[in-house]
Coordinates of C-alpha atoms in Angstrom, one line a residue:
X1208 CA -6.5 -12.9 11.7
X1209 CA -4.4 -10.6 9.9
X1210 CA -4.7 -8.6 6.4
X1211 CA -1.4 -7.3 4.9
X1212 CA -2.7 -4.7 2.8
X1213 CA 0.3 -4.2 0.9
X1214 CA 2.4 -6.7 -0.9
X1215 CA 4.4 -7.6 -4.1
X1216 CA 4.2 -11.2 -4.4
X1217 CA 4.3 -10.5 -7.9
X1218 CA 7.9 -9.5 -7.6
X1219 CA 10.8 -11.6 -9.6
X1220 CA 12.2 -11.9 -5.4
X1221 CA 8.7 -14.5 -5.3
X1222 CA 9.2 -16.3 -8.7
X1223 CA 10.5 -19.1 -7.4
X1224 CA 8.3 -20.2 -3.8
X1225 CA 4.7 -17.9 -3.9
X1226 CA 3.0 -21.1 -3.0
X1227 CA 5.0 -21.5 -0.2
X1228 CA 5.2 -17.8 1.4
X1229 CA 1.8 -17.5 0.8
X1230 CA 1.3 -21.3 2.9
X1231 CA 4.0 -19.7 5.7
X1232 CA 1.1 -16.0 5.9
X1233 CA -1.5 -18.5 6.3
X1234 CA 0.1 -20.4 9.2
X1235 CA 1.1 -17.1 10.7
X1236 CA -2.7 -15.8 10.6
X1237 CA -2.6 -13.7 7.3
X1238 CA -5.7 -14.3 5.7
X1239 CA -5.9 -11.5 3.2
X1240 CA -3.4 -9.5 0.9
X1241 CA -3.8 -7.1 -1.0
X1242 CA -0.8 -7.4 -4.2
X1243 CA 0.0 -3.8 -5.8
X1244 CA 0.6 -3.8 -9.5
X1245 CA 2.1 -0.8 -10.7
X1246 CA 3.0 -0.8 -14.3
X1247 CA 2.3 -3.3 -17.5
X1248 CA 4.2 -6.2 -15.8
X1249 CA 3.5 -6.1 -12.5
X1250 CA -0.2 -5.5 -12.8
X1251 CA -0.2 -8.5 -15.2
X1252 CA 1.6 -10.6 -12.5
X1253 CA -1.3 -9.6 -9.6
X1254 CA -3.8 -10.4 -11.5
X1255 CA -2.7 -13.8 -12.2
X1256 CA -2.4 -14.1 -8.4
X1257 CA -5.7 -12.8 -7.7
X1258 CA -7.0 -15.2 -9.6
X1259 CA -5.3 -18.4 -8.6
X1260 CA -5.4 -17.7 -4.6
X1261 CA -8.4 -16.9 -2.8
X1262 CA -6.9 -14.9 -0.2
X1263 CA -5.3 -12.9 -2.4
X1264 CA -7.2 -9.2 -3.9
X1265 CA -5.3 -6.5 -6.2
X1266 CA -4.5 -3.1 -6.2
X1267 CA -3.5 -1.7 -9.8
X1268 CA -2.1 1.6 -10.4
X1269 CA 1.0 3.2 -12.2
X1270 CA 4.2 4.4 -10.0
X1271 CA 5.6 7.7 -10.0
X1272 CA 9.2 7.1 -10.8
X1273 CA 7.5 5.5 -14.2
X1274 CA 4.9 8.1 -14.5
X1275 CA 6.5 9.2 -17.9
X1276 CA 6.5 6.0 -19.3
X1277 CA 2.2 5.9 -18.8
X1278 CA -0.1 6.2 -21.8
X1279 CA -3.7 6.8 -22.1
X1280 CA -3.7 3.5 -22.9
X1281 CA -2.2 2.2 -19.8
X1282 CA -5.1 4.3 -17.8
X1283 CA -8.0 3.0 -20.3
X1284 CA -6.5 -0.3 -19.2
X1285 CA -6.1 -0.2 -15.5
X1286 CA -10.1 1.6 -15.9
X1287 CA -11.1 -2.2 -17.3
X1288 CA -9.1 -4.0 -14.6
X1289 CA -11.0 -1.7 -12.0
X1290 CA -14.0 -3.8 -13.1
X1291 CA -12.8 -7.1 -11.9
X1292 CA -14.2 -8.2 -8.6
X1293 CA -10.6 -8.9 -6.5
X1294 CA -9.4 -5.1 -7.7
X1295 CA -10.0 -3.4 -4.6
X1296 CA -7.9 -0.3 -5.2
X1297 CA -6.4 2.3 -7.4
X1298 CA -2.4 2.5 -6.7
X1299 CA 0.2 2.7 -6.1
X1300 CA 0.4 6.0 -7.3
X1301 CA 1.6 9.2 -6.4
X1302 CA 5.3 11.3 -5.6
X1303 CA 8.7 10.3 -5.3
X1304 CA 11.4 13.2 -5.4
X1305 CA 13.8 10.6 -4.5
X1306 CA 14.6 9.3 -8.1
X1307 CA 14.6 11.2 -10.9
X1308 CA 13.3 9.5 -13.8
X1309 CA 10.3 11.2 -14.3
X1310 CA 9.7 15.0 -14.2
X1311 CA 7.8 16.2 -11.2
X1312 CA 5.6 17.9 -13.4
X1313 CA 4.5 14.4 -15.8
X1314 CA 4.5 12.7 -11.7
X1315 CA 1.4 15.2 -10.8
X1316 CA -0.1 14.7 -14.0
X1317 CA 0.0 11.0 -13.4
X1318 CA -1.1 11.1 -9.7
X1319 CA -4.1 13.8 -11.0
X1320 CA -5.4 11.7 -14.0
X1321 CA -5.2 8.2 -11.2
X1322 CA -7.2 10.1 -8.4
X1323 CA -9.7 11.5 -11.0
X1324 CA -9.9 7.7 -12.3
X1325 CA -10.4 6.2 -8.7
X1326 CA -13.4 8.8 -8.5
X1327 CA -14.8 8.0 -11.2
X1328 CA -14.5 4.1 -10.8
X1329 CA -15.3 4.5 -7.0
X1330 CA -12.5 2.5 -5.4
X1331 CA -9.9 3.9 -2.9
X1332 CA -6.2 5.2 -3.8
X1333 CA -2.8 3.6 -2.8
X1334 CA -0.4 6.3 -1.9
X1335 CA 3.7 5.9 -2.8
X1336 CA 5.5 9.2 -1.5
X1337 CA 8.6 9.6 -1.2
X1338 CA 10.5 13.1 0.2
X1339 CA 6.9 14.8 -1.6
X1340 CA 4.9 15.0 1.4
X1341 CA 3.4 18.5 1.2
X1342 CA 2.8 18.5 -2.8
X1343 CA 0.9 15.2 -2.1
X1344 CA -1.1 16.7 1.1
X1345 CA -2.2 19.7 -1.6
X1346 CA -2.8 17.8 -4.6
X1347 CA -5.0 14.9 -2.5
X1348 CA -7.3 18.7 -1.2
X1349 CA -7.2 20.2 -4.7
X1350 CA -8.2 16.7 -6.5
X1351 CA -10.8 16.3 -3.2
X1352 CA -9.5 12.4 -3.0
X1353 CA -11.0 12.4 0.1
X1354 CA -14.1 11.3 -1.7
X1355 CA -13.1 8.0 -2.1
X1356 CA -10.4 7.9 0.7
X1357 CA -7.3 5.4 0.6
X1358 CA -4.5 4.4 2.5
X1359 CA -1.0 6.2 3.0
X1360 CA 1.1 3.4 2.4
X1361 CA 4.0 2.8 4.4
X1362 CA 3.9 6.1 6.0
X1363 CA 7.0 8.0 7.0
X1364 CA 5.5 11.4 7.4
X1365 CA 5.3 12.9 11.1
X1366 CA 2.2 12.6 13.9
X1367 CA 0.9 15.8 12.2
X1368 CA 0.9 14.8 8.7
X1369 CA -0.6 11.2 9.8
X1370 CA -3.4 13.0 11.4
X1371 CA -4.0 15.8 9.0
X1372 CA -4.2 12.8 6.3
X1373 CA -6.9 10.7 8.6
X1374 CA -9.0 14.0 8.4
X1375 CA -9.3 13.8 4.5
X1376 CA -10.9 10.2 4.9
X1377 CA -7.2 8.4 4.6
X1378 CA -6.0 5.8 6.5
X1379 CA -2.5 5.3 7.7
X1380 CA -0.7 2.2 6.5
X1381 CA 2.8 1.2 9.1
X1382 CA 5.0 -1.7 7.8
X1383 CA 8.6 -3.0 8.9
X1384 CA 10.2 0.1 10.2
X1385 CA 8.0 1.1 13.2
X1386 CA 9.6 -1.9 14.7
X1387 CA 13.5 -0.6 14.2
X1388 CA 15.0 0.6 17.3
X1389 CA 16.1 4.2 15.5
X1390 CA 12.3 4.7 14.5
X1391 CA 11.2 7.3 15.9
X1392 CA 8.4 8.3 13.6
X1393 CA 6.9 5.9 12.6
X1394 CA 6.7 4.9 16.3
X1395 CA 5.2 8.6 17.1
X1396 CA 2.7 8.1 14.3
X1397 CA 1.3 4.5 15.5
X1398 CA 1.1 5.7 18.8
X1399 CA -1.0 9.1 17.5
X1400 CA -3.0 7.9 14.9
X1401 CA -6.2 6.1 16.2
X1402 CA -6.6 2.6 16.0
X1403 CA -9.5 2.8 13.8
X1404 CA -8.0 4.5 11.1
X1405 CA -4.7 2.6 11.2
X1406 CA -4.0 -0.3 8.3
X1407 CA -0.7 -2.8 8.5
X1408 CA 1.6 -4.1 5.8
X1409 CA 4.4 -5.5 4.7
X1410 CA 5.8 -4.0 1.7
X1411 CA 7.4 -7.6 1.0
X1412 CA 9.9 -8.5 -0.3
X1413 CA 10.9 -4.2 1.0
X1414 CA 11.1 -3.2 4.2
X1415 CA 11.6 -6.6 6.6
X1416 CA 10.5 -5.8 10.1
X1417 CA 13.0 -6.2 13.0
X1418 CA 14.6 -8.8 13.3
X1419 CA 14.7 -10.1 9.5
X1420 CA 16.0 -6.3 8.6
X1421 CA 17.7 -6.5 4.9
X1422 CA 16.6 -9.7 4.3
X1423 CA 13.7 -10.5 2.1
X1424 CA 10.2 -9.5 3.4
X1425 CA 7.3 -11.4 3.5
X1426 CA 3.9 -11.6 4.5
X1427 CA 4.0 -13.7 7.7
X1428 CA 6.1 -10.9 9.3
X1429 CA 2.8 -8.6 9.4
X1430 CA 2.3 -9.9 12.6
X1431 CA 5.8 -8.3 13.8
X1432 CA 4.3 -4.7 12.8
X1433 CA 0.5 -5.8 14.8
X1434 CA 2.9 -6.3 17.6
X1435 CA 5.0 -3.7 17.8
X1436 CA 1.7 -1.7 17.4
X1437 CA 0.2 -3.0 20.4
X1438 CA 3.1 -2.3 22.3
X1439 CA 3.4 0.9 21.5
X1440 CA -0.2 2.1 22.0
X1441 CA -0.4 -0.5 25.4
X1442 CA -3.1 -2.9 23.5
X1443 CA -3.3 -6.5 22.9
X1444 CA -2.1 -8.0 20.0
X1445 CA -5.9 -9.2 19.7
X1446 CA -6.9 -5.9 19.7
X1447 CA -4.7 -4.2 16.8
X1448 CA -5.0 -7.6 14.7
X1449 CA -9.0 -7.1 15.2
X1450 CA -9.5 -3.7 14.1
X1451 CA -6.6 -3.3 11.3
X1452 CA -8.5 -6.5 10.1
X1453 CA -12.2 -4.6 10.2
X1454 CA -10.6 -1.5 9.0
X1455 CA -9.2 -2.7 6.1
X1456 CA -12.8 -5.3 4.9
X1457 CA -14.4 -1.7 5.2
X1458 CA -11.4 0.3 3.2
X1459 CA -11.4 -2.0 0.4
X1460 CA -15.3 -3.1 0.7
X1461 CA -14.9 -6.7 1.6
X1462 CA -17.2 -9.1 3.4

């Protein structure tokens, strides 16, 4: 069985069919999701999910490209959601240099005041970065996030950074583009990082895996990325489905 640890079901791309591409995971062996909410909408959205679907748990955070648009109202909130017993996880939150909507000084402010929430709520962190690698790397050591651990999500750092990030208690998180041809990262990273502290995803509806690239992701392809996995790190698909599955019930404290 598989667990896509990171999804947006509650994205408008789902309005229409979530019964359904949550009937096609199940067929393909995806038996828990984890949906990321990340600002008033979306975290409204997962937690109507969560509660409707079984299989279904929540991460809620606030992104970084809205991180000027979050109040201490916003935080006070996601700190009550925190309490609910399908929110397994703080996030997404963190860096991303690649829009500039919000200041990268309000982003780290953000990112701080989220870690230092997650610490104090005791759940694990969701990490979004995006071209901010090293900042995140420091602020994660200054913040000592470690603590409660977390996943980098959809990782598209190098080897070095994947392992340097696995010795501050995080696990690495590969979706859709460590199977595209041109990869070559993401690819190096499955293949370094060791299978016990590596996590799978989709990103759905982002990031299809090979060979549904640019069309709309969704869960059921997770078992494209445990594939590709295997291959690259000369396991069986058993094998990878097995552990990510273990690793991710003892990330987000399940069964």
């Amino acid at each position: 069985m598989l667990f896509d640890t990171h999804v947006h079901l509650n994205a408008d791309q789902f309005q229409e069919d979530v019964e359904e591409v949550i009937k096609r995971a199940q067929e393909a062996g995806v038996s828990k999701m984890v949906v990321v909410g990340f600002d008033r909408p979306t975290i409204s959205r997962a937690m109507e999910l969560v509660e409707a679907y079984d299989e279904l748990y929540a991460a809620v955070g606030w992104h970084p490209v809205d991180a000027i648009d979050m109040t201490d109202e916003d935080l006070n909130w996601i700190e009550q959601l925190a309490a609910h017993p399908k929110v397994v996880a703080i996030g997404e939150m963190g860096l991303d240099y690649h829009w500039d909507k919000s200041p990268r000084d309000i982003q780290k402010d953000v990112f701080r005041r989220q870690i230092r929430l997650a610490k104090k709520v005791k759940l694990p962190i969701v990490i979004h970065n995006r071209e901010a690698t090293q900042d995140i790397v420091d602020i994660l050591k200054e913040e000592d996030a470690g603590e409660v651990g977390g996943i980098m999500h959809c990782f598209s750092g190098s080897a070095e950074t994947a392992l340097e990030c696995v010795k501050m208690n995080f696990y690495i998180s590969l979706g859709g583009p460590v199977t595209f041809k041109n990869a070559k990262k993401p690819k190096e990273v499955a293949a370094a990082v060791p299978l016990e502290k590596l996590l799978i995803e989709t990103d759905c509806p982002y990031l299809a895996p090979h060979p549904y690239r640019g069309k709309r992701n969704e869960p059921s392809y997770v078992k494209l990325v445990a594939e590709e996995i295997a291959s690259l790190k000369n396991l069986s698909y058993e094998e990878v489905a097995s552990a990510t599955m273990e690793n991710a019930n003892k990330l987000f404290q399940l069964d």
